[in-house]
Coordinates of C-alpha atoms in Angstrom, one line a residue:
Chain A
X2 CA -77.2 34.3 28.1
X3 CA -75.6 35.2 31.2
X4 CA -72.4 32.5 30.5
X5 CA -72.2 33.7 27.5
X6 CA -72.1 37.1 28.8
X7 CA -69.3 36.1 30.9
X8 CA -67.2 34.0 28.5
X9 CA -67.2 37.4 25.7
X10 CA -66.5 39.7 28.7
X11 CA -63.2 37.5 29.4
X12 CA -62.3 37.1 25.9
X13 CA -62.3 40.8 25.2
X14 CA -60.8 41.9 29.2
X15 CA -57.9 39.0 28.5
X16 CA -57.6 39.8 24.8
X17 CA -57.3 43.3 25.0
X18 CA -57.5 44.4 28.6
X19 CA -60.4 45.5 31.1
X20 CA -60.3 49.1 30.6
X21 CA -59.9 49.0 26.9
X22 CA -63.0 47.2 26.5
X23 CA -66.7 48.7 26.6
X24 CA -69.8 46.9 27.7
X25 CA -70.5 47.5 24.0
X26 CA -67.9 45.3 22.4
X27 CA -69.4 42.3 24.8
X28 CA -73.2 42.3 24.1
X29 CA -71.5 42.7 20.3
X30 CA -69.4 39.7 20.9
X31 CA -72.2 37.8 22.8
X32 CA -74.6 38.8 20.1
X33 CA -77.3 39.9 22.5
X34 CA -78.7 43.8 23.1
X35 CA -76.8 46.3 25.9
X36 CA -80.2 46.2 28.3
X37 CA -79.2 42.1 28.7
X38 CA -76.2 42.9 29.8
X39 CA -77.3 44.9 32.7
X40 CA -80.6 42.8 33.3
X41 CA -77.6 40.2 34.6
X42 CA -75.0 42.7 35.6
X43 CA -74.9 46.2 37.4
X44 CA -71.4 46.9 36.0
X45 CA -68.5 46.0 34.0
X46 CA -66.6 44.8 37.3
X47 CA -69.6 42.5 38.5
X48 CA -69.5 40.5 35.4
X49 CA -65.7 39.9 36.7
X50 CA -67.1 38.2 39.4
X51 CA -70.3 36.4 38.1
X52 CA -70.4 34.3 41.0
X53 CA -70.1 35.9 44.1
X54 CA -74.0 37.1 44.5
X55 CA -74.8 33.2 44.1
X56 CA -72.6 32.5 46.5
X57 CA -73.0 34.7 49.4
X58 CA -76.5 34.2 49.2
X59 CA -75.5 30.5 49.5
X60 CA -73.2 31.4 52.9
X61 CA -75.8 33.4 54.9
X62 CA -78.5 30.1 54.2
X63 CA -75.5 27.9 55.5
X64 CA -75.1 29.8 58.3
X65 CA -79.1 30.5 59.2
X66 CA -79.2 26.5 59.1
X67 CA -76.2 26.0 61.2
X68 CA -77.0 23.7 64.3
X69 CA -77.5 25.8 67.3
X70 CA -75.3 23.9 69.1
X71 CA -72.4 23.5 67.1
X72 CA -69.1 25.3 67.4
X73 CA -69.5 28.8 65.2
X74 CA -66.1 28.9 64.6
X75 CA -66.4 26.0 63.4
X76 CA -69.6 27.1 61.1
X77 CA -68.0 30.1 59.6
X78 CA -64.7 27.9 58.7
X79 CA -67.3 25.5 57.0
X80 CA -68.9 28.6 55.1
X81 CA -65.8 30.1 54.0
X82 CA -65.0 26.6 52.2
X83 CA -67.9 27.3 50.0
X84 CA -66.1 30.4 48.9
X85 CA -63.2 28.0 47.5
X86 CA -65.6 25.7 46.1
X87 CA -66.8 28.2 43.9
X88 CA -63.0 28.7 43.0
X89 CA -62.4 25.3 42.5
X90 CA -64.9 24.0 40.3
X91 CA -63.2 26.1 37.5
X92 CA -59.8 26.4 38.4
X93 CA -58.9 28.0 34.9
X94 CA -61.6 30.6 35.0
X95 CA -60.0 31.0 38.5
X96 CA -56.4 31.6 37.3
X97 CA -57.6 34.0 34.7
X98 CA -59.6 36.6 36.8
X99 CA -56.5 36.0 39.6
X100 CA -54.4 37.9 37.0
X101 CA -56.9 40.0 35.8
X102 CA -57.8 41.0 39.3
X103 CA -54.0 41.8 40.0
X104 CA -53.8 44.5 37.0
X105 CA -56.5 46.3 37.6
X106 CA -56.9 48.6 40.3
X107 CA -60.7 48.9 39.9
X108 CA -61.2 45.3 40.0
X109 CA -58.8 45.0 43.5
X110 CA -61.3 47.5 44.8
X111 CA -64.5 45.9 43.6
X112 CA -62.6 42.2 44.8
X113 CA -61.9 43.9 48.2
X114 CA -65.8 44.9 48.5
X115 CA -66.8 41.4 47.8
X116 CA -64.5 39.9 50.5
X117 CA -65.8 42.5 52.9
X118 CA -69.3 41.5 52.6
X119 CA -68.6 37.8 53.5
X120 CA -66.9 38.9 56.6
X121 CA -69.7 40.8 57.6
X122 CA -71.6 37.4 57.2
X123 CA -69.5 35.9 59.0
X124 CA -69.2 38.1 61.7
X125 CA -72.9 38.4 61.8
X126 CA -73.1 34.7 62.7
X127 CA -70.5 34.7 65.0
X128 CA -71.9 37.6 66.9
X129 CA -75.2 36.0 67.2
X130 CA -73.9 33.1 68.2
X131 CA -71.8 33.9 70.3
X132 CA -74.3 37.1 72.1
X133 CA -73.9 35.6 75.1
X134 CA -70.1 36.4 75.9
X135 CA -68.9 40.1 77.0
X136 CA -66.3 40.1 73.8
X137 CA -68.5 39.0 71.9
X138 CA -68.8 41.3 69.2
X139 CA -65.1 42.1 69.3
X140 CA -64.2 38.8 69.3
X141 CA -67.1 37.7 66.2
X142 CA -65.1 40.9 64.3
X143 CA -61.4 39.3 64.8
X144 CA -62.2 35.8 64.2
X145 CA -64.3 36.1 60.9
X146 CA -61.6 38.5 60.1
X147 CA -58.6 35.7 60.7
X148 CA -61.2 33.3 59.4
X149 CA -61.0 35.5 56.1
X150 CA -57.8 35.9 55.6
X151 CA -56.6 32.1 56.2
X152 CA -59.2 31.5 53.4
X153 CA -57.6 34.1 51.0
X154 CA -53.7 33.1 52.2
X155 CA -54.8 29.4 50.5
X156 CA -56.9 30.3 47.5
X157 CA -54.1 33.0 46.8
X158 CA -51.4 30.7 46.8
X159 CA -53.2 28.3 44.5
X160 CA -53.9 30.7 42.5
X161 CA -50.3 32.3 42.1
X162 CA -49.3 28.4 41.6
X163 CA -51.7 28.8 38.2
X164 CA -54.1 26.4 40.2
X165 CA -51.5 23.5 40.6
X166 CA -51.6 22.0 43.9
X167 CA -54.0 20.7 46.3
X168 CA -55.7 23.6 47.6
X169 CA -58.0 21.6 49.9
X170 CA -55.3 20.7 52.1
X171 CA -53.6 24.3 51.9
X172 CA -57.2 25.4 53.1
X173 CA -57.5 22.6 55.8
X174 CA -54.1 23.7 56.9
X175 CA -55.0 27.7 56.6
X176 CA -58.6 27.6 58.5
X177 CA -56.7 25.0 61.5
X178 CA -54.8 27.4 62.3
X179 CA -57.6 29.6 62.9
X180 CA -59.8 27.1 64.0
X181 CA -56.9 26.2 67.0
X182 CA -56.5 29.6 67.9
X183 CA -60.1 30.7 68.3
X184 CA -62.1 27.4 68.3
X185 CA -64.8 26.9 71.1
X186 CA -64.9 23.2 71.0
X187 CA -61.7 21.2 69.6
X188 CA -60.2 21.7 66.0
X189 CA -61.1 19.1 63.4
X190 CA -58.8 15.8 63.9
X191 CA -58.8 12.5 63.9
X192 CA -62.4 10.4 65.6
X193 CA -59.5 8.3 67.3
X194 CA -58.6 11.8 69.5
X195 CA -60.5 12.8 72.6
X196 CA -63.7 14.5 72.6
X197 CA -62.6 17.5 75.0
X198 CA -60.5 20.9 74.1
X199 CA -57.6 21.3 73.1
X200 CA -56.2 22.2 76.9
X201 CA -56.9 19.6 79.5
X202 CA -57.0 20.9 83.0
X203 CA -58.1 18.4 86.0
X204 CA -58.4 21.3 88.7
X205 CA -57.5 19.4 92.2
X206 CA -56.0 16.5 90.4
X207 CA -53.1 16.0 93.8
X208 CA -54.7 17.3 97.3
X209 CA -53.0 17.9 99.5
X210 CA -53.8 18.3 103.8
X211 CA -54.4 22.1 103.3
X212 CA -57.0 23.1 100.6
X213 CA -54.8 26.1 100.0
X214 CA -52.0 23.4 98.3
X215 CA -54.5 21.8 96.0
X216 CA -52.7 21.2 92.7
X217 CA -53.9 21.9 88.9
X218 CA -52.4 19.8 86.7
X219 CA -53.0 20.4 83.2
X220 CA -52.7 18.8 79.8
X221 CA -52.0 21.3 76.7
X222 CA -51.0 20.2 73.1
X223 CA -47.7 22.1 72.2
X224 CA -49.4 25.3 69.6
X225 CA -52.4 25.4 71.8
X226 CA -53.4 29.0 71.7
X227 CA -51.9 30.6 75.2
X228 CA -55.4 32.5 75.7
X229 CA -57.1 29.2 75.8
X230 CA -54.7 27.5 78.3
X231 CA -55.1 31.3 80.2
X232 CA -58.9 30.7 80.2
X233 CA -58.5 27.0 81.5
X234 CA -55.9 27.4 83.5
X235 CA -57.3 30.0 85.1
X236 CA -61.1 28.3 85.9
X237 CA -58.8 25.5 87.7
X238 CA -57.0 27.5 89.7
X239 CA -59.9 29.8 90.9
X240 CA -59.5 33.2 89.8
X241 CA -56.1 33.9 91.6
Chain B
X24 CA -53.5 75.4 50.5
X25 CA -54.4 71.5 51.3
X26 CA -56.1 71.9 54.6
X27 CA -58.2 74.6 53.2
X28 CA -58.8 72.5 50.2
X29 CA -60.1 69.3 52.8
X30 CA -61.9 72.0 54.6
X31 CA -63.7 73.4 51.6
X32 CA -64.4 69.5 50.5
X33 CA -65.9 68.3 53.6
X34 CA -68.4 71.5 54.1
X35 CA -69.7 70.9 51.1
X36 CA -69.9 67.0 51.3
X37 CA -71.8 67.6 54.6
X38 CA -74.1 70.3 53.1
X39 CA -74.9 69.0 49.4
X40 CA -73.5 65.3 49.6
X41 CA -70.7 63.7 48.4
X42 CA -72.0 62.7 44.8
X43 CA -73.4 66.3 44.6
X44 CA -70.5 68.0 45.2
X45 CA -67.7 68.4 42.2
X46 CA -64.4 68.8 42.2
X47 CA -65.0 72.3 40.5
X48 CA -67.1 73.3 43.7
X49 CA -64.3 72.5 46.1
X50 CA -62.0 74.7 44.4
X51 CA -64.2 77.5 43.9
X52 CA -64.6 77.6 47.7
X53 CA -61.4 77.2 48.8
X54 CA -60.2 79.7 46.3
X55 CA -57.5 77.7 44.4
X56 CA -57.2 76.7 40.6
X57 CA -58.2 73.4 39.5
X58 CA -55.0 72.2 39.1
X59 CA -53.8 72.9 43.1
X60 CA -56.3 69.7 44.0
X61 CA -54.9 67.2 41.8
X62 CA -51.0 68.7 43.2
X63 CA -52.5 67.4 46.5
X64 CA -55.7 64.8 45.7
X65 CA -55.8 62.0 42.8
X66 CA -59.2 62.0 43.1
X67 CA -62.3 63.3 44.6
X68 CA -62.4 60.1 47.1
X69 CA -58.8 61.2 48.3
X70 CA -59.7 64.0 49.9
X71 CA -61.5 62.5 52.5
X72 CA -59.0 60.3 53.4
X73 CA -56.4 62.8 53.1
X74 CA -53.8 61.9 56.2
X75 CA -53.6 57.7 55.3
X76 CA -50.9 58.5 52.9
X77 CA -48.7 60.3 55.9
X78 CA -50.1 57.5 58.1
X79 CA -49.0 54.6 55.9
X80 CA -45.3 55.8 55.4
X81 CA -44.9 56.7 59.8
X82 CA -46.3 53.0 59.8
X83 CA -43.9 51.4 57.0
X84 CA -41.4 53.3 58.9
X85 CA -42.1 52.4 62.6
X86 CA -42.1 48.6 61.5
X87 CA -38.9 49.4 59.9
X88 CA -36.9 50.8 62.8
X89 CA -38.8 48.2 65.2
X90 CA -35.9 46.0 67.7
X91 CA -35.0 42.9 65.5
X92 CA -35.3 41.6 69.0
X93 CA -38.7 42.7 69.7
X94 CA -42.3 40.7 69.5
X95 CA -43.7 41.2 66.2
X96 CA -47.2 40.9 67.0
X97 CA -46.7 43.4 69.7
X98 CA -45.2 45.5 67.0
X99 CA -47.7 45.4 64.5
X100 CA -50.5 46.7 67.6
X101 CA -48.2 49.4 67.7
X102 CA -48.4 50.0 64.4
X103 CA -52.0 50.1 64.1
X104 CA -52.0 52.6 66.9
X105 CA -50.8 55.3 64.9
X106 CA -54.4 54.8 62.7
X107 CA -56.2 55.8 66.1
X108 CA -53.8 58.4 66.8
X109 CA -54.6 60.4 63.7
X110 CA -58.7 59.3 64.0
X111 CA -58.2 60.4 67.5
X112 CA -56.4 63.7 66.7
X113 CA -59.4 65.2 65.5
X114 CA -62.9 63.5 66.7
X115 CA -65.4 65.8 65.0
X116 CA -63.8 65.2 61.8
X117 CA -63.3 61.6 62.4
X118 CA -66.9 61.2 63.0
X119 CA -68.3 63.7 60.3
X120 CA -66.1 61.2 58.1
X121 CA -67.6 57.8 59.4
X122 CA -70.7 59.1 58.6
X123 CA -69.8 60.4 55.2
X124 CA -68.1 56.6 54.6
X125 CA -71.7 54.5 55.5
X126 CA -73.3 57.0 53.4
X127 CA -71.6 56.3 49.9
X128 CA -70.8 53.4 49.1
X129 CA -67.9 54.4 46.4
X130 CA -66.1 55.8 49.7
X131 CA -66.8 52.9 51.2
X132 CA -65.0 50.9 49.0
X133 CA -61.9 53.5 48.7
X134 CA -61.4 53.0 52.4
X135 CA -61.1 48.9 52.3
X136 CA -58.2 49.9 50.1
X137 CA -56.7 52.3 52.6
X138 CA -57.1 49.7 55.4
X139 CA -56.3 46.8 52.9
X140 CA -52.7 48.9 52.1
X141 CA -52.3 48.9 55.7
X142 CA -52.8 45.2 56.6
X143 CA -50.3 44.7 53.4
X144 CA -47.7 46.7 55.8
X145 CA -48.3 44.8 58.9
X146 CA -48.4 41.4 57.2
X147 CA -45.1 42.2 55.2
X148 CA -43.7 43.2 58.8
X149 CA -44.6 39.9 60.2
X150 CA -43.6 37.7 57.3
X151 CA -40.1 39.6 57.1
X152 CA -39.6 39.0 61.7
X153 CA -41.1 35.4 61.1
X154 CA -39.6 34.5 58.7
X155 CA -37.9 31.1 60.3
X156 CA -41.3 30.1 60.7
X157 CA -42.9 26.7 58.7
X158 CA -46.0 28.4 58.7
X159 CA -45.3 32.1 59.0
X160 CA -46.8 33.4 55.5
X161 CA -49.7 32.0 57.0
X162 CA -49.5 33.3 60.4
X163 CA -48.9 37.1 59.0
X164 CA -51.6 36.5 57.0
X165 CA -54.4 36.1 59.7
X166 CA -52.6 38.2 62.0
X167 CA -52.3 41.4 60.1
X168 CA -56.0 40.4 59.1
X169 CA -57.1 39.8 63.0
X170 CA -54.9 43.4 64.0
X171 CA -56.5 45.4 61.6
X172 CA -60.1 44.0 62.7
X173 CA -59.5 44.1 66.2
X174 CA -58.4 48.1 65.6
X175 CA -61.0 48.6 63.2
X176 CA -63.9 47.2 66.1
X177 CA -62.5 49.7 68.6
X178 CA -62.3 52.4 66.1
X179 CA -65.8 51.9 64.6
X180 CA -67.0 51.6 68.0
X181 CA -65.9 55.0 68.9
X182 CA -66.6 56.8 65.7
X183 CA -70.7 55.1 66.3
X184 CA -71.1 56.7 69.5
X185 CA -69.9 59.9 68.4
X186 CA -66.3 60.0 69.5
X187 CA -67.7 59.4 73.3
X188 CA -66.1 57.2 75.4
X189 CA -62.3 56.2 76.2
X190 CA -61.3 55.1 73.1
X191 CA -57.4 54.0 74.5
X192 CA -59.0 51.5 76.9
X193 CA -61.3 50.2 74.4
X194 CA -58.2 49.9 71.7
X195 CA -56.2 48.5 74.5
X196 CA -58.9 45.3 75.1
X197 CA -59.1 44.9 71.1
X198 CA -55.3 44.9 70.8
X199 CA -54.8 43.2 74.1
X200 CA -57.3 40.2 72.8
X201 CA -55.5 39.4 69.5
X202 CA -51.9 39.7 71.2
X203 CA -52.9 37.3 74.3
X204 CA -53.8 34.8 71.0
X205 CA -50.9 35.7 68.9
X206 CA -48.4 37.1 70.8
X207 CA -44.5 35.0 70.8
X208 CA -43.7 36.7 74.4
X209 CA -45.7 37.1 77.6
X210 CA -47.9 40.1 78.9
X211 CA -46.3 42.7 80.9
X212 CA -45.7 41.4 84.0
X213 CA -44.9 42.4 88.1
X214 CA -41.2 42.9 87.8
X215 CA -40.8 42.6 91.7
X216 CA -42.6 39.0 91.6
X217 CA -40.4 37.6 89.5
X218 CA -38.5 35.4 91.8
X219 CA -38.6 31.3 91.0
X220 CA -41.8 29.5 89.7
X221 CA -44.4 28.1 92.1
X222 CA -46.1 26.6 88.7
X223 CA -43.4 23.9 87.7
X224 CA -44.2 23.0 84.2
X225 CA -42.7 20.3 82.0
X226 CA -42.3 20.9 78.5
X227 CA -42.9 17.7 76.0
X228 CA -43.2 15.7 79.0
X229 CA -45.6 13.4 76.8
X230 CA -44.7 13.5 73.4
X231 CA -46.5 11.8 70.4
X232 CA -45.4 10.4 67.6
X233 CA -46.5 13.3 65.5
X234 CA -44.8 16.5 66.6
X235 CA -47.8 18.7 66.7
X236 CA -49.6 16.3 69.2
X237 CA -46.8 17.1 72.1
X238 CA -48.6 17.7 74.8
X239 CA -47.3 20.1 78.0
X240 CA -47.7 18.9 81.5
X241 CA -48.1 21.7 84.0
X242 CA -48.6 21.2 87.9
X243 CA -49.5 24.2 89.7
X244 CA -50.6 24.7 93.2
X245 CA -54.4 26.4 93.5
X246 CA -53.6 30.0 94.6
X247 CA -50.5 30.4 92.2
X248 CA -50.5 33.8 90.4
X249 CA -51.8 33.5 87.3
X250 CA -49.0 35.5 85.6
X251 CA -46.3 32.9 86.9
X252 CA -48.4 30.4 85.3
X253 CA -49.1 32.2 82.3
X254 CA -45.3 32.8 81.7
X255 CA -44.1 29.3 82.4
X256 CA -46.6 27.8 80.5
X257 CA -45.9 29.8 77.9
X258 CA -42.1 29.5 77.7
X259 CA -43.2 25.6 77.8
X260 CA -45.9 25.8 74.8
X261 CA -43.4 27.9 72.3
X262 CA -44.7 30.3 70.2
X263 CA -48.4 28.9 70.0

């Protein structure tokens, strides 16, 4: 009942527009009574976005079962792909709200109060993961933030491509970037790459007769984020 | 006429509630006809947000008299300052607000527009000055996002604790934080230390066969300032 809830809500919003049509004409079209309709939906925007309860509640389980020791920028990457899966597994569906969601003020707002509450997951997790650091709680804010909107720059620009494309590479591409600047542990690569970050510092690497010329030398892949070779650099050379 | 009309608003949104109060009531104590609020306010939720619109057109502006020559990123924080100055122009209103905005959640979701229209400026700012960029839709994407949440954590911060506290210092770290992992050009820095570089670094001194695995080599001696450091590896890692 809920589907076909859905599928007469989009036939009626596309056929003649979302504020034109009541949550009358649905339950008519969908043949069932108006107290179905609100058994599955609390308004005429949620049934817009049938999916996004489901899948948030899907998110915060992913992230309660994350491994304690993994990387949680790593976790909340992972998370937001479930996000696109949702997305993906009906890509014309997709396309359709997309539009829908562009024309309709309302629906923007009610789409900009779903994204916000998966970066409050998001930057739940990372603050609790991440309690231990001094910035942490700015810094769970920012990333899940970035993490966000790497996540919407992809699925957007499928989307405005009418879903043509391969948006899992767009997305691997998107959340990278994030993942490089903000990352704990190394970015997602290749097995055949080293196991360390993405700066390399050997702190006393030359030594000279006097401790005071001890040389750093360190390794950074060009695009490594400069707060990261700061951080590294700055452990090796002993808080000058 | 509009000040009195905010004024009238907010004393009875604080005395009766938000929902509770209609537009009807506002006018009646602020002594205007009906038709003065909706010269000034589209809507009931407007008038509680009723200095973004200013805010958003000295922002738009700002970014578009910024040096073509200048950092983006660094232009953008600016930018976002001018949301604290007007939060910070008047504390007990700010706060009274906040606490308004957690209370109801159709307020709530008018504000992610405001803040959503301003990370559309910043973003548009940074796509337009990086525009050279491969991945610079991308990059103004998560940037704008990572601005406005860095602002937003200082701000929030702030408003929670009653408008206590040293709010600059605290916007400074939050802004400081995303610039040190966005920014194109270096931290202020010592003028009168500028003289030649104790770290020697060597730019693409290893390079892969990929492009994005060239690596930096840096050699510093133990005891080098860290700001010498910073700005020669950074003129060596380009525009991480």
């Amino acid at each position: 009942m809920r589907d076909s809830l859905v599928k007469a809500a989009f036939q009626l919003f596309l056929d003649r527009g979302f504020e034109q049509t009541t949550i009358d004409d649905i339950v008519a079209l969908a043949g069932v009574g108006r107290r179905s309709f609100f058994r599955y939906f609390p308004s005429k925007e949620d049934v817009v976005f049938p999916d996004h309860e489901g899948c948030l509640v899907e998110m915060t389980e992913y992230l309660r079962d994350a491994p304690a020791d993994g990387d949680p920028v790593q976790q909340v990457c992972e998370a937001a792909r479930l996000v696109l899966r949702m997305y993906a597994a009906d890509p014309l569906f997709s396309v359709q709200r997309y539009r829908l969601t562009r024309e309709v003020p309302g629906l923007r707002a009610h789409e900009l109060s779903v994204v916000w509450r998966y970066e409050l997951a998001l930057a739940e997790h990372l603050r609790e993961r991440g309690a231990g650091r001094a910035d942490g709680a700015l810094r769970a804010d920012v990333v899940a933030a970035a993490v966000v909107a790497a996540h919407n720059h992809a699925l957007r620009t499928w989307l405005r491509a009418d879903g043509e494309g391969d948006v899992q590479a767009a997305m691997n591409e998107a959340l990278g970037y994030v993942a490089r600047a903000f990352s704990d542990t190394a970015e997602p690569r290749d097995a055949s790459a080293d196991a360390g970050g993405a700066a390399s510092v050997s702190g006393g690497g030359v030594r000279g007769e006097n401790p005071d010329e001890e040389v750093v030398v360190l390794l950074a892949r060009k695009g490594t984020p400069l707060w990261r070779v700061v951080r590294d650099v700055e452990d090796a050379l002993g808080g000058s």
